[in-house]
mmCIF file with all atom_site columns, C-alpha atoms in Angstrom:
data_model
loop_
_atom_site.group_PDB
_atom_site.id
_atom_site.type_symbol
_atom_site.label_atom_id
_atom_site.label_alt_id
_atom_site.label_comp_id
_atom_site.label_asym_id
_atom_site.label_entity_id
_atom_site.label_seq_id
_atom_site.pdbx_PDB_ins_code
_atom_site.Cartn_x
_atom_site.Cartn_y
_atom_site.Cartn_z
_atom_site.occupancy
_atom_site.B_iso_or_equiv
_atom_site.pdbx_formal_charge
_atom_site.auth_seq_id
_atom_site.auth_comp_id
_atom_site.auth_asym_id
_atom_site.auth_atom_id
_atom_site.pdbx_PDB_model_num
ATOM 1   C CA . UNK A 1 1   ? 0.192   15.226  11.202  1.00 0.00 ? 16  UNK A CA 1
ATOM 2   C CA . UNK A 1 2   ? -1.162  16.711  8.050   1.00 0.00 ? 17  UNK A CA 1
ATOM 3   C CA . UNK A 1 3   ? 1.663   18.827  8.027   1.00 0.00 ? 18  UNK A CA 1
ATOM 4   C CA . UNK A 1 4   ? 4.071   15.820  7.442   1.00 0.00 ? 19  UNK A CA 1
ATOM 5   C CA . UNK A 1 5   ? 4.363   15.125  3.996   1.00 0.00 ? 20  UNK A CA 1
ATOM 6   C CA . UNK A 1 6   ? 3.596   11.692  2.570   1.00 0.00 ? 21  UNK A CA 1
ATOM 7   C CA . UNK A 1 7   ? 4.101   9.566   -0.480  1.00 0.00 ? 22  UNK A CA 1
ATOM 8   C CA . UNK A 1 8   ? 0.850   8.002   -1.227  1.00 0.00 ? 23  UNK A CA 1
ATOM 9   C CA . UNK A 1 9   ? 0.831   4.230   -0.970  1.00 0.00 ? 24  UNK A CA 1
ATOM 10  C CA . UNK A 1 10  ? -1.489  1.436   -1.718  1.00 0.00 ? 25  UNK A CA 1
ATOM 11  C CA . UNK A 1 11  ? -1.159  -1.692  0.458   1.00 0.00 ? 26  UNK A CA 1
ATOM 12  C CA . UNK A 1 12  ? -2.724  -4.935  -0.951  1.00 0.00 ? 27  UNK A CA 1
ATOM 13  C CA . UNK A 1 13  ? -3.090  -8.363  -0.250  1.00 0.00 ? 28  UNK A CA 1
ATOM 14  C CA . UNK A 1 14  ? -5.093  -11.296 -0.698  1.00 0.00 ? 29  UNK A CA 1
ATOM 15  C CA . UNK A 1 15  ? -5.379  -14.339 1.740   1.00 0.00 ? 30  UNK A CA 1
ATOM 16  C CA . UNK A 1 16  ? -8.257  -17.046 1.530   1.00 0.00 ? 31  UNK A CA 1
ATOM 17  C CA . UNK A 1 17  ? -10.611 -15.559 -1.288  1.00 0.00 ? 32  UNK A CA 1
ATOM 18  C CA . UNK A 1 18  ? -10.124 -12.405 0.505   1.00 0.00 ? 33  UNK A CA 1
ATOM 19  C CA . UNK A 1 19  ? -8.480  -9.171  -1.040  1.00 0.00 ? 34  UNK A CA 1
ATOM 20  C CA . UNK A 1 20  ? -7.966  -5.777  0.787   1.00 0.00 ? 35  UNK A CA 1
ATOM 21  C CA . UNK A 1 21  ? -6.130  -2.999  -0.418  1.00 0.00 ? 36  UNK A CA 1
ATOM 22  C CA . UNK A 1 22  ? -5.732  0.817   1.141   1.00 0.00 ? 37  UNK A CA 1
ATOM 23  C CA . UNK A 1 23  ? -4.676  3.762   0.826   1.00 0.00 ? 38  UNK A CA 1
ATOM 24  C CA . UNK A 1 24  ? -1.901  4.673   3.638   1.00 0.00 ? 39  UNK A CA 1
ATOM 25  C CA . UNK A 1 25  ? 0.970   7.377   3.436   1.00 0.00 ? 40  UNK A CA 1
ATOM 26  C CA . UNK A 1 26  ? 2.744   6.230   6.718   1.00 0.00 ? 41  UNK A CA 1
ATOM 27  C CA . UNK A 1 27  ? 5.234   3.847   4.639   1.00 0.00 ? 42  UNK A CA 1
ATOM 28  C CA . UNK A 1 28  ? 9.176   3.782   3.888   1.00 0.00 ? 43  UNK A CA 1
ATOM 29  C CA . UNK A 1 29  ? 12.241  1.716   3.565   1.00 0.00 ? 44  UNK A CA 1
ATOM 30  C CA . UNK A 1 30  ? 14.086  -0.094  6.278   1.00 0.00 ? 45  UNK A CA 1
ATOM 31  C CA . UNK A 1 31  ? 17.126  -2.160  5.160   1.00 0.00 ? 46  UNK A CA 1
ATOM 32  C CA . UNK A 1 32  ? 19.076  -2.637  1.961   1.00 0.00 ? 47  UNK A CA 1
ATOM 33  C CA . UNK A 1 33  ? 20.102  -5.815  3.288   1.00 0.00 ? 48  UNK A CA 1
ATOM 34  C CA . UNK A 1 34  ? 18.036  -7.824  3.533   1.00 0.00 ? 49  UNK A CA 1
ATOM 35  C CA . UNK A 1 35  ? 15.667  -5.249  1.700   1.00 0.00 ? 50  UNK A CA 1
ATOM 36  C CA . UNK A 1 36  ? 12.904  -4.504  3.926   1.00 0.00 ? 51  UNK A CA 1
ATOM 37  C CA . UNK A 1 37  ? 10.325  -2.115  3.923   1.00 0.00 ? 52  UNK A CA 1
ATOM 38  C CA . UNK A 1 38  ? 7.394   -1.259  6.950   1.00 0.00 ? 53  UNK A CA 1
ATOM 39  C CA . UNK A 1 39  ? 3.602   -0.183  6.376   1.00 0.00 ? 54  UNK A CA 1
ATOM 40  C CA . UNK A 1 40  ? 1.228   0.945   9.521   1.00 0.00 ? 55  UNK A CA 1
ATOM 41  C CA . UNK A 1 41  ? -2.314  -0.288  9.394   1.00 0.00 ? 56  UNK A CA 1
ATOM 42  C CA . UNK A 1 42  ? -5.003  1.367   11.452  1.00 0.00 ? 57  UNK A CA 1
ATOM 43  C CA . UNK A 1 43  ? -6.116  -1.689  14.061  1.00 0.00 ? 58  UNK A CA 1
ATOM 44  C CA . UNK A 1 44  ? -9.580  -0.360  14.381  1.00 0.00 ? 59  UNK A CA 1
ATOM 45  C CA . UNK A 1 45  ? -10.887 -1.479  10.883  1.00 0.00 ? 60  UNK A CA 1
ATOM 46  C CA . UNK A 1 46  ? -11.174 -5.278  11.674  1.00 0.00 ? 61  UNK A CA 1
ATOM 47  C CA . UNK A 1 47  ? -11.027 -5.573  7.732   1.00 0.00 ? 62  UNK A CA 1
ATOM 48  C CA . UNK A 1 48  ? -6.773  -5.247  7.977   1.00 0.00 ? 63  UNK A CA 1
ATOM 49  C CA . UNK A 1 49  ? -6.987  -8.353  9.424   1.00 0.00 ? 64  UNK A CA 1
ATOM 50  C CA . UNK A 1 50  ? -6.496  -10.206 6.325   1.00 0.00 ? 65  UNK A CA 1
ATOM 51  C CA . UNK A 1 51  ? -2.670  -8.088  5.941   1.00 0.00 ? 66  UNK A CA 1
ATOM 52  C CA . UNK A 1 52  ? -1.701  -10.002 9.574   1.00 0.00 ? 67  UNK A CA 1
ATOM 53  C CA . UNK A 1 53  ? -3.333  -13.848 8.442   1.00 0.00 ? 68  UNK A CA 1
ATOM 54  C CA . UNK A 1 54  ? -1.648  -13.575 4.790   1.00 0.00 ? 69  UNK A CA 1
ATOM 55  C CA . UNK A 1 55  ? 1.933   -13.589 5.779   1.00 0.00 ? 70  UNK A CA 1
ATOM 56  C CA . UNK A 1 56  ? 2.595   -11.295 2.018   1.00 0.00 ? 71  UNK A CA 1
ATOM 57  C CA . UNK A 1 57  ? 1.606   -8.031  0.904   1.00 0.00 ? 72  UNK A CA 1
ATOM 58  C CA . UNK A 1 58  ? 2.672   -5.519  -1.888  1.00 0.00 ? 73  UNK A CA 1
ATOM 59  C CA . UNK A 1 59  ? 3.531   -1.907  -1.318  1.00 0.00 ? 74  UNK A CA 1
ATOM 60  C CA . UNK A 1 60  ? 2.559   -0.003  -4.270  1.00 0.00 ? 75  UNK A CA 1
ATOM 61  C CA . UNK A 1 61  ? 3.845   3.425   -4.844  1.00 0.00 ? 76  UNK A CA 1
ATOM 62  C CA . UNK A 1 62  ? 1.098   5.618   -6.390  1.00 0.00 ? 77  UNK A CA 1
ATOM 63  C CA . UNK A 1 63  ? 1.663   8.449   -9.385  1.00 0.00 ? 78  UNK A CA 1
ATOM 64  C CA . UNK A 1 64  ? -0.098  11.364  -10.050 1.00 0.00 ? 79  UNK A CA 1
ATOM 65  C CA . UNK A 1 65  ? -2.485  10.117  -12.091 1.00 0.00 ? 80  UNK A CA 1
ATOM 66  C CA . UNK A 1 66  ? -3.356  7.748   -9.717  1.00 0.00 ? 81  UNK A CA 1
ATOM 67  C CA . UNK A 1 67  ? -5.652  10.224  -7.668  1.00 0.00 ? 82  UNK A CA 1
ATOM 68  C CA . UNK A 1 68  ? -8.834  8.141   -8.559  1.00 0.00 ? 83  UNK A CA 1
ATOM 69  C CA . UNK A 1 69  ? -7.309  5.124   -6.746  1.00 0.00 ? 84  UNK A CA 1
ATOM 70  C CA . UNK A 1 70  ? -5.998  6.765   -3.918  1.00 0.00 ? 85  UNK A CA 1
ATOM 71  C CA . UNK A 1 71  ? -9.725  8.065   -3.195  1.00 0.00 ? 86  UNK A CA 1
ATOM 72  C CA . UNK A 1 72  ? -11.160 4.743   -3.991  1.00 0.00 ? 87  UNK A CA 1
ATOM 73  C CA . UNK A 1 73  ? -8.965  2.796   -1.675  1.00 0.00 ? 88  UNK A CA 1
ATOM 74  C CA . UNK A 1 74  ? -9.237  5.213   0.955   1.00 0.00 ? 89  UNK A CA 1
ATOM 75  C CA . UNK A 1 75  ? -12.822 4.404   1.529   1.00 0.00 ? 90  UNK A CA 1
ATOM 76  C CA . UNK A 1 76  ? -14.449 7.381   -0.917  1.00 0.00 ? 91  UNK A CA 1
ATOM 77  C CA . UNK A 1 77  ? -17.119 6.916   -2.615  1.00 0.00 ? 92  UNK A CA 1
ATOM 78  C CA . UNK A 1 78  ? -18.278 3.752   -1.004  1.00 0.00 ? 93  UNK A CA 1
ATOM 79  C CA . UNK A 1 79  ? -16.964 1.836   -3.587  1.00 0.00 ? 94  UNK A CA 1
ATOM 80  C CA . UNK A 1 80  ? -16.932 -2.532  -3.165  1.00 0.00 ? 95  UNK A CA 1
ATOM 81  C CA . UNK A 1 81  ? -13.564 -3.985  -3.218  1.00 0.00 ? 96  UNK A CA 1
ATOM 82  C CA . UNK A 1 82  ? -13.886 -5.540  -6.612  1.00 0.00 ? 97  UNK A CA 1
ATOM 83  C CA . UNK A 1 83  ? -14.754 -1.686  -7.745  1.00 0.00 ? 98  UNK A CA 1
ATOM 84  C CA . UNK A 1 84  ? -11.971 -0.589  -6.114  1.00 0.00 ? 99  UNK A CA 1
ATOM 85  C CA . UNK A 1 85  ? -9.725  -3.523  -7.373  1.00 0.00 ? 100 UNK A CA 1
ATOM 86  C CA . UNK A 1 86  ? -11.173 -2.558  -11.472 1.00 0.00 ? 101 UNK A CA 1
ATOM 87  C CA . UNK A 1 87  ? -9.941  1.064   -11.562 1.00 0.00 ? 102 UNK A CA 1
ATOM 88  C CA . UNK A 1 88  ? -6.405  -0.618  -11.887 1.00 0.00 ? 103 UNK A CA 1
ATOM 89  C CA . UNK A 1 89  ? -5.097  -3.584  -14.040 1.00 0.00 ? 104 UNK A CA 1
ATOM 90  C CA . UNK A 1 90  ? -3.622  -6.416  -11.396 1.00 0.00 ? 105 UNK A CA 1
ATOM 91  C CA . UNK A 1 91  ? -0.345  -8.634  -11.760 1.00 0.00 ? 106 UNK A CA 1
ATOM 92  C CA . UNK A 1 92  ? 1.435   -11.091 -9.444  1.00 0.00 ? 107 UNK A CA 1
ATOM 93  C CA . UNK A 1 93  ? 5.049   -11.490 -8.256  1.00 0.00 ? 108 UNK A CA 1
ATOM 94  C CA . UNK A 1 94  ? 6.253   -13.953 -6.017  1.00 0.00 ? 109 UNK A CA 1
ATOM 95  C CA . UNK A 1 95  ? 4.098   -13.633 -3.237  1.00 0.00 ? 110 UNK A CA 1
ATOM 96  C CA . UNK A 1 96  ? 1.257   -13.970 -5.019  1.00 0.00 ? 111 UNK A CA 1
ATOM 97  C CA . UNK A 1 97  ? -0.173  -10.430 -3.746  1.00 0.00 ? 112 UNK A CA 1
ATOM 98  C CA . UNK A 1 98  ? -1.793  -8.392  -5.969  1.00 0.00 ? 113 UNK A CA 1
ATOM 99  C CA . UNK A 1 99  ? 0.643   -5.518  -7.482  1.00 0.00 ? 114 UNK A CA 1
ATOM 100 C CA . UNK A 1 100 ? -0.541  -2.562  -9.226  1.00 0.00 ? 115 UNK A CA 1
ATOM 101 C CA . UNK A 1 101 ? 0.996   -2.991  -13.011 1.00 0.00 ? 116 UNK A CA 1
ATOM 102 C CA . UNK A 1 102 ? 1.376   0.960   -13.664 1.00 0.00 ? 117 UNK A CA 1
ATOM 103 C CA . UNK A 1 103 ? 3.223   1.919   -10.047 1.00 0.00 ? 118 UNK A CA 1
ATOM 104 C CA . UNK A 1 104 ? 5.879   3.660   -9.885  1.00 0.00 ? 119 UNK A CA 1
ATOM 105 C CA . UNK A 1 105 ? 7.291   1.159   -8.216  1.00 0.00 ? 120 UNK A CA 1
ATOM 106 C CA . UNK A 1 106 ? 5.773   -2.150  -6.315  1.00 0.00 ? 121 UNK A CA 1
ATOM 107 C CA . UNK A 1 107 ? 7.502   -3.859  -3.504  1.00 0.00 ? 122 UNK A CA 1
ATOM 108 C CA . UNK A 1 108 ? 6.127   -7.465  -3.241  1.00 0.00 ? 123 UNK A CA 1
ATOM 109 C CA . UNK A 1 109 ? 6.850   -8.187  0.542   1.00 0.00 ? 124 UNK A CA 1
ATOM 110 C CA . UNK A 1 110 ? 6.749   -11.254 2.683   1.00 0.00 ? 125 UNK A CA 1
ATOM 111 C CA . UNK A 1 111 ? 5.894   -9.975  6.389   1.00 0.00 ? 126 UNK A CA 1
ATOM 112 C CA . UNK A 1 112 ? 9.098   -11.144 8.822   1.00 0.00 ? 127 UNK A CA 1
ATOM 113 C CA . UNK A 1 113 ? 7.641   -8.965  11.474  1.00 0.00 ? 128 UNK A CA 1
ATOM 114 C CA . UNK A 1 114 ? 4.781   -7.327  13.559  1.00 0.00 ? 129 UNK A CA 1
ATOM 115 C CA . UNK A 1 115 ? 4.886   -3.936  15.610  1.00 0.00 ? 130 UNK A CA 1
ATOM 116 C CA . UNK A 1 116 ? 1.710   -3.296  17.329  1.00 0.00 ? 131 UNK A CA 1
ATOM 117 C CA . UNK A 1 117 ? 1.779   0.357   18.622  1.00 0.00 ? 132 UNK A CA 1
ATOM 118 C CA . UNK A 1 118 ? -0.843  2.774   20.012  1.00 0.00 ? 133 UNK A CA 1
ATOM 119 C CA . UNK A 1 119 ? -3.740  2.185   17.233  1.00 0.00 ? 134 UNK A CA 1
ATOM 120 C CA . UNK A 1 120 ? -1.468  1.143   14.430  1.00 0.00 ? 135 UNK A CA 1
ATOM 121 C CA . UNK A 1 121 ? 0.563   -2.408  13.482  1.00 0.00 ? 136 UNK A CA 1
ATOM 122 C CA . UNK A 1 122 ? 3.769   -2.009  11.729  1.00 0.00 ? 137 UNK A CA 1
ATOM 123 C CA . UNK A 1 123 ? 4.315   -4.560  9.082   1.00 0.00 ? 138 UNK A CA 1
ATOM 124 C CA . UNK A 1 124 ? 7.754   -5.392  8.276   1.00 0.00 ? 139 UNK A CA 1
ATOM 125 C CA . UNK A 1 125 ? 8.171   -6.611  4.973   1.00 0.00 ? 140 UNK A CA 1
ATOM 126 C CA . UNK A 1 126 ? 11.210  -8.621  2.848   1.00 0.00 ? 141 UNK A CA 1
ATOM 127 C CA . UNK A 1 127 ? 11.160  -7.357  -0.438  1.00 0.00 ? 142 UNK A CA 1
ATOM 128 C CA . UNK A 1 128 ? 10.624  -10.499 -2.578  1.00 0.00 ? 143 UNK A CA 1
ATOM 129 C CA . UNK A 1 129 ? 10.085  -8.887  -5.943  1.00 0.00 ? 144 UNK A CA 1
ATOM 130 C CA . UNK A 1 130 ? 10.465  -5.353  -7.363  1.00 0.00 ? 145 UNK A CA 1
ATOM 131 C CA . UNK A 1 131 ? 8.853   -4.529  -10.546 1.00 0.00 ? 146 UNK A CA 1
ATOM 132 C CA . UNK A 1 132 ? 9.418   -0.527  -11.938 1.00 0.00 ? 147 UNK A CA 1
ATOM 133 C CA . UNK A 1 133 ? 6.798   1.485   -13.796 1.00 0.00 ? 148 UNK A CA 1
ATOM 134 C CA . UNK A 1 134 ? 7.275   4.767   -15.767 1.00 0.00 ? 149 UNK A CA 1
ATOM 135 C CA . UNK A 1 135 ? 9.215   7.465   -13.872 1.00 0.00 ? 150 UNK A CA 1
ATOM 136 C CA . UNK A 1 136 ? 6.337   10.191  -13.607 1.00 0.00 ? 151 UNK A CA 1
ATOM 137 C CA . UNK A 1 137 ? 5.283   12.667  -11.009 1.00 0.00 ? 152 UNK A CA 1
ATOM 138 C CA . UNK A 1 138 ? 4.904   11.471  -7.624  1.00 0.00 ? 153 UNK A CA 1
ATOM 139 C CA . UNK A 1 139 ? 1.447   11.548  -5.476  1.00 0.00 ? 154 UNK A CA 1
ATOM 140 C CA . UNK A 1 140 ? 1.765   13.449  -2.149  1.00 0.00 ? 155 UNK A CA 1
ATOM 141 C CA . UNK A 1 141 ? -0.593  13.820  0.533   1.00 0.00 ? 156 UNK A CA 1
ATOM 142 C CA . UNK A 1 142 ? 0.360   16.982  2.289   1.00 0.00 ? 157 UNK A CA 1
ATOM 143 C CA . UNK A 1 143 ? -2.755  19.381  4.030   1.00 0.00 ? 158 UNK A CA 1
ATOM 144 C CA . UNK A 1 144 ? -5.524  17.356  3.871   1.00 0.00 ? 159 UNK A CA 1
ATOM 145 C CA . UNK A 1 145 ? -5.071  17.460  0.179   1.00 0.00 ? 160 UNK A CA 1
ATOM 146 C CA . UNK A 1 146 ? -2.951  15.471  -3.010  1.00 0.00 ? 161 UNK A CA 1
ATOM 147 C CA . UNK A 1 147 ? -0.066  17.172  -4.654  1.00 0.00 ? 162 UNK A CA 1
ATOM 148 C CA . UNK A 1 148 ? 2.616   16.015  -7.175  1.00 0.00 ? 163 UNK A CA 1
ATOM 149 C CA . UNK A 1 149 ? 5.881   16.065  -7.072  1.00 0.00 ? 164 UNK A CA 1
#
Protein backbone atom coordinates (compact mmCIF):
# COMPACT_ATOMS: atom_id res chain seq x y z
CA UNK A 1 0.00 0.00 0.00
CA UNK A 2 2.66 2.63 0.12
CA UNK A 3 2.68 2.53 -3.41
CA UNK A 4 -0.94 3.96 -3.60
CA UNK A 5 -0.88 7.49 -3.53
CA UNK A 6 -2.80 9.48 -0.93
CA UNK A 7 -4.07 12.93 -0.17
CA UNK A 8 -3.24 13.62 3.35
CA UNK A 9 -6.23 14.12 5.60
CA UNK A 10 -6.90 15.15 9.10
CA UNK A 11 -10.03 13.69 10.75
CA UNK A 12 -11.34 15.54 13.88
CA UNK A 13 -13.96 15.50 16.22
CA UNK A 14 -14.99 16.31 19.55
CA UNK A 15 -17.75 14.51 21.66
CA UNK A 16 -18.15 14.94 25.57
CA UNK A 17 -14.98 17.13 26.50
CA UNK A 18 -13.20 14.81 24.30
CA UNK A 19 -11.28 15.85 21.02
CA UNK A 20 -9.34 13.45 18.66
CA UNK A 21 -7.96 14.27 15.50
CA UNK A 22 -5.56 12.03 12.97
CA UNK A 23 -3.80 11.86 10.37
CA UNK A 24 -5.33 9.24 7.69
CA UNK A 25 -4.84 9.21 3.77
CA UNK A 26 -7.51 6.44 3.12
CA UNK A 27 -10.35 9.21 2.45
CA UNK A 28 -12.53 10.38 -0.71
CA UNK A 29 -15.85 11.44 -1.98
CA UNK A 30 -18.95 9.36 -2.31
CA UNK A 31 -22.08 11.19 -3.58
CA UNK A 32 -22.87 14.61 -4.97
CA UNK A 33 -26.25 14.07 -3.88
CA UNK A 34 -26.67 14.00 -1.02
CA UNK A 35 -22.87 15.02 -0.68
CA UNK A 36 -21.18 12.40 1.17
CA UNK A 37 -17.81 11.65 1.84
CA UNK A 38 -16.12 8.21 3.79
CA UNK A 39 -12.95 8.14 6.20
CA UNK A 40 -11.39 4.60 7.55
CA UNK A 41 -10.27 4.58 11.13
CA UNK A 42 -7.87 1.96 12.38
CA UNK A 43 -10.20 -0.09 15.16
CA UNK A 44 -7.22 -1.05 17.18
CA UNK A 45 -6.55 2.44 18.79
CA UNK A 46 -9.53 2.40 21.29
CA UNK A 47 -8.96 6.31 21.22
CA UNK A 48 -11.24 6.47 17.61
CA UNK A 49 -13.87 5.65 19.66
CA UNK A 50 -14.90 9.10 20.26
CA UNK A 51 -15.38 9.46 15.91
CA UNK A 52 -18.26 6.41 16.37
CA UNK A 53 -20.06 8.10 19.93
CA UNK A 54 -20.01 11.79 18.29
CA UNK A 55 -22.32 11.22 15.44
CA UNK A 56 -20.07 14.49 13.44
CA UNK A 57 -16.69 14.82 12.27
CA UNK A 58 -14.72 17.15 9.84
CA UNK A 59 -12.52 15.97 7.04
CA UNK A 60 -9.80 18.36 6.60
CA UNK A 61 -7.74 18.38 3.52
CA UNK A 62 -4.08 19.15 4.40
CA UNK A 63 -1.52 21.56 2.18
CA UNK A 64 1.93 21.44 1.85
CA UNK A 65 2.80 23.41 4.45
CA UNK A 66 0.92 21.48 6.63
CA UNK A 67 3.73 18.74 7.08
CA UNK A 68 4.15 19.68 10.85
CA UNK A 69 0.50 18.68 11.46
CA UNK A 70 0.38 15.74 9.52
CA UNK A 71 3.40 14.37 11.78
CA UNK A 72 1.82 15.66 14.87
CA UNK A 73 -1.50 14.03 14.32
CA UNK A 74 -0.04 10.95 13.20
CA UNK A 75 1.28 10.17 16.58
CA UNK A 76 5.10 11.78 16.06
CA UNK A 77 6.67 13.23 18.44
CA UNK A 78 4.51 12.17 21.29
CA UNK A 79 2.83 15.21 21.28
CA UNK A 80 -0.70 15.68 23.85
CA UNK A 81 -3.78 16.38 21.99
CA UNK A 82 -4.05 19.96 23.06
CA UNK A 83 -0.28 20.20 21.45
CA UNK A 84 -1.40 18.70 18.61
CA UNK A 85 -4.72 20.75 18.49
CA UNK A 86 -2.20 24.40 18.96
CA UNK A 87 -0.06 23.89 15.83
CA UNK A 88 -3.36 24.93 13.96
CA UNK A 89 -5.96 27.76 14.59
CA UNK A 90 -9.62 25.91 15.15
CA UNK A 91 -13.18 27.06 13.81
CA UNK A 92 -16.66 25.49 13.90
CA UNK A 93 -19.34 24.81 11.26
CA UNK A 94 -22.47 23.25 11.81
CA UNK A 95 -21.59 20.24 13.44
CA UNK A 96 -19.80 21.74 15.88
CA UNK A 97 -16.49 19.63 14.98
CA UNK A 98 -13.45 21.22 15.01
CA UNK A 99 -12.28 22.38 11.31
CA UNK A 100 -8.89 23.36 10.46
CA UNK A 101 -9.27 27.30 9.36
CA UNK A 102 -6.25 27.19 6.70
CA UNK A 103 -7.39 23.68 4.75
CA UNK A 104 -7.61 23.46 1.59
CA UNK A 105 -10.76 22.49 1.98
CA UNK A 106 -12.89 21.13 5.22
CA UNK A 107 -15.87 18.92 4.92
CA UNK A 108 -17.94 19.24 8.16
CA UNK A 109 -19.78 15.77 8.13
CA UNK A 110 -22.60 14.29 10.09
CA UNK A 111 -21.94 10.33 10.13
CA UNK A 112 -25.26 8.54 8.32
CA UNK A 113 -23.31 5.37 8.29
CA UNK A 114 -20.83 2.70 9.69
CA UNK A 115 -18.70 0.04 7.67
CA UNK A 116 -16.74 -2.11 9.90
CA UNK A 117 -14.22 -4.09 7.73
CA UNK A 118 -11.12 -6.21 8.46
CA UNK A 119 -9.27 -3.70 11.06
CA UNK A 120 -10.77 -0.51 9.76
CA UNK A 121 -14.52 1.34 10.18
CA UNK A 122 -15.68 3.31 7.31
CA UNK A 123 -17.39 6.46 8.29
CA UNK A 124 -19.86 7.78 5.99
CA UNK A 125 -20.31 11.29 6.27
CA UNK A 126 -23.17 14.09 4.94
CA UNK A 127 -21.42 17.03 4.13
CA UNK A 128 -23.08 19.68 6.35
CA UNK A 129 -20.75 22.58 5.73
CA UNK A 130 -17.89 23.30 3.29
CA UNK A 131 -15.59 26.06 4.01
CA UNK A 132 -12.48 26.68 1.14
CA UNK A 133 -8.96 27.80 2.01
CA UNK A 134 -6.23 29.12 -0.37
CA UNK A 135 -5.67 26.95 -3.47
CA UNK A 136 -1.93 25.83 -2.75
CA UNK A 137 0.04 22.69 -3.28
CA UNK A 138 -1.44 19.60 -2.17
CA UNK A 139 0.15 17.11 0.64
CA UNK A 140 0.70 13.53 -0.63
CA UNK A 141 1.76 10.59 1.13
CA UNK A 142 3.28 8.35 -1.45
CA UNK A 143 6.58 5.84 -0.30
CA UNK A 144 6.64 6.09 3.12
CA UNK A 145 7.29 9.72 2.58
CA UNK A 146 5.22 13.45 1.95
CA UNK A 147 5.24 15.03 -1.43
CA UNK A 148 3.34 18.00 -2.99
CA UNK A 149 1.46 18.25 -5.65
Amino acid sequence: MSRYAGHVQLITTEHGGIRRGVTITAACSVSDHPPTVLACLNNTNEKNAVFFESGFFALNTLGAHHRELANGFAGFGGLSVDERFALGEWQRLVTGAPVLSDAIVSFDCRVTDTKVTATHTVLFGEVKAVHFGAKEASLIYLDRSYHTL
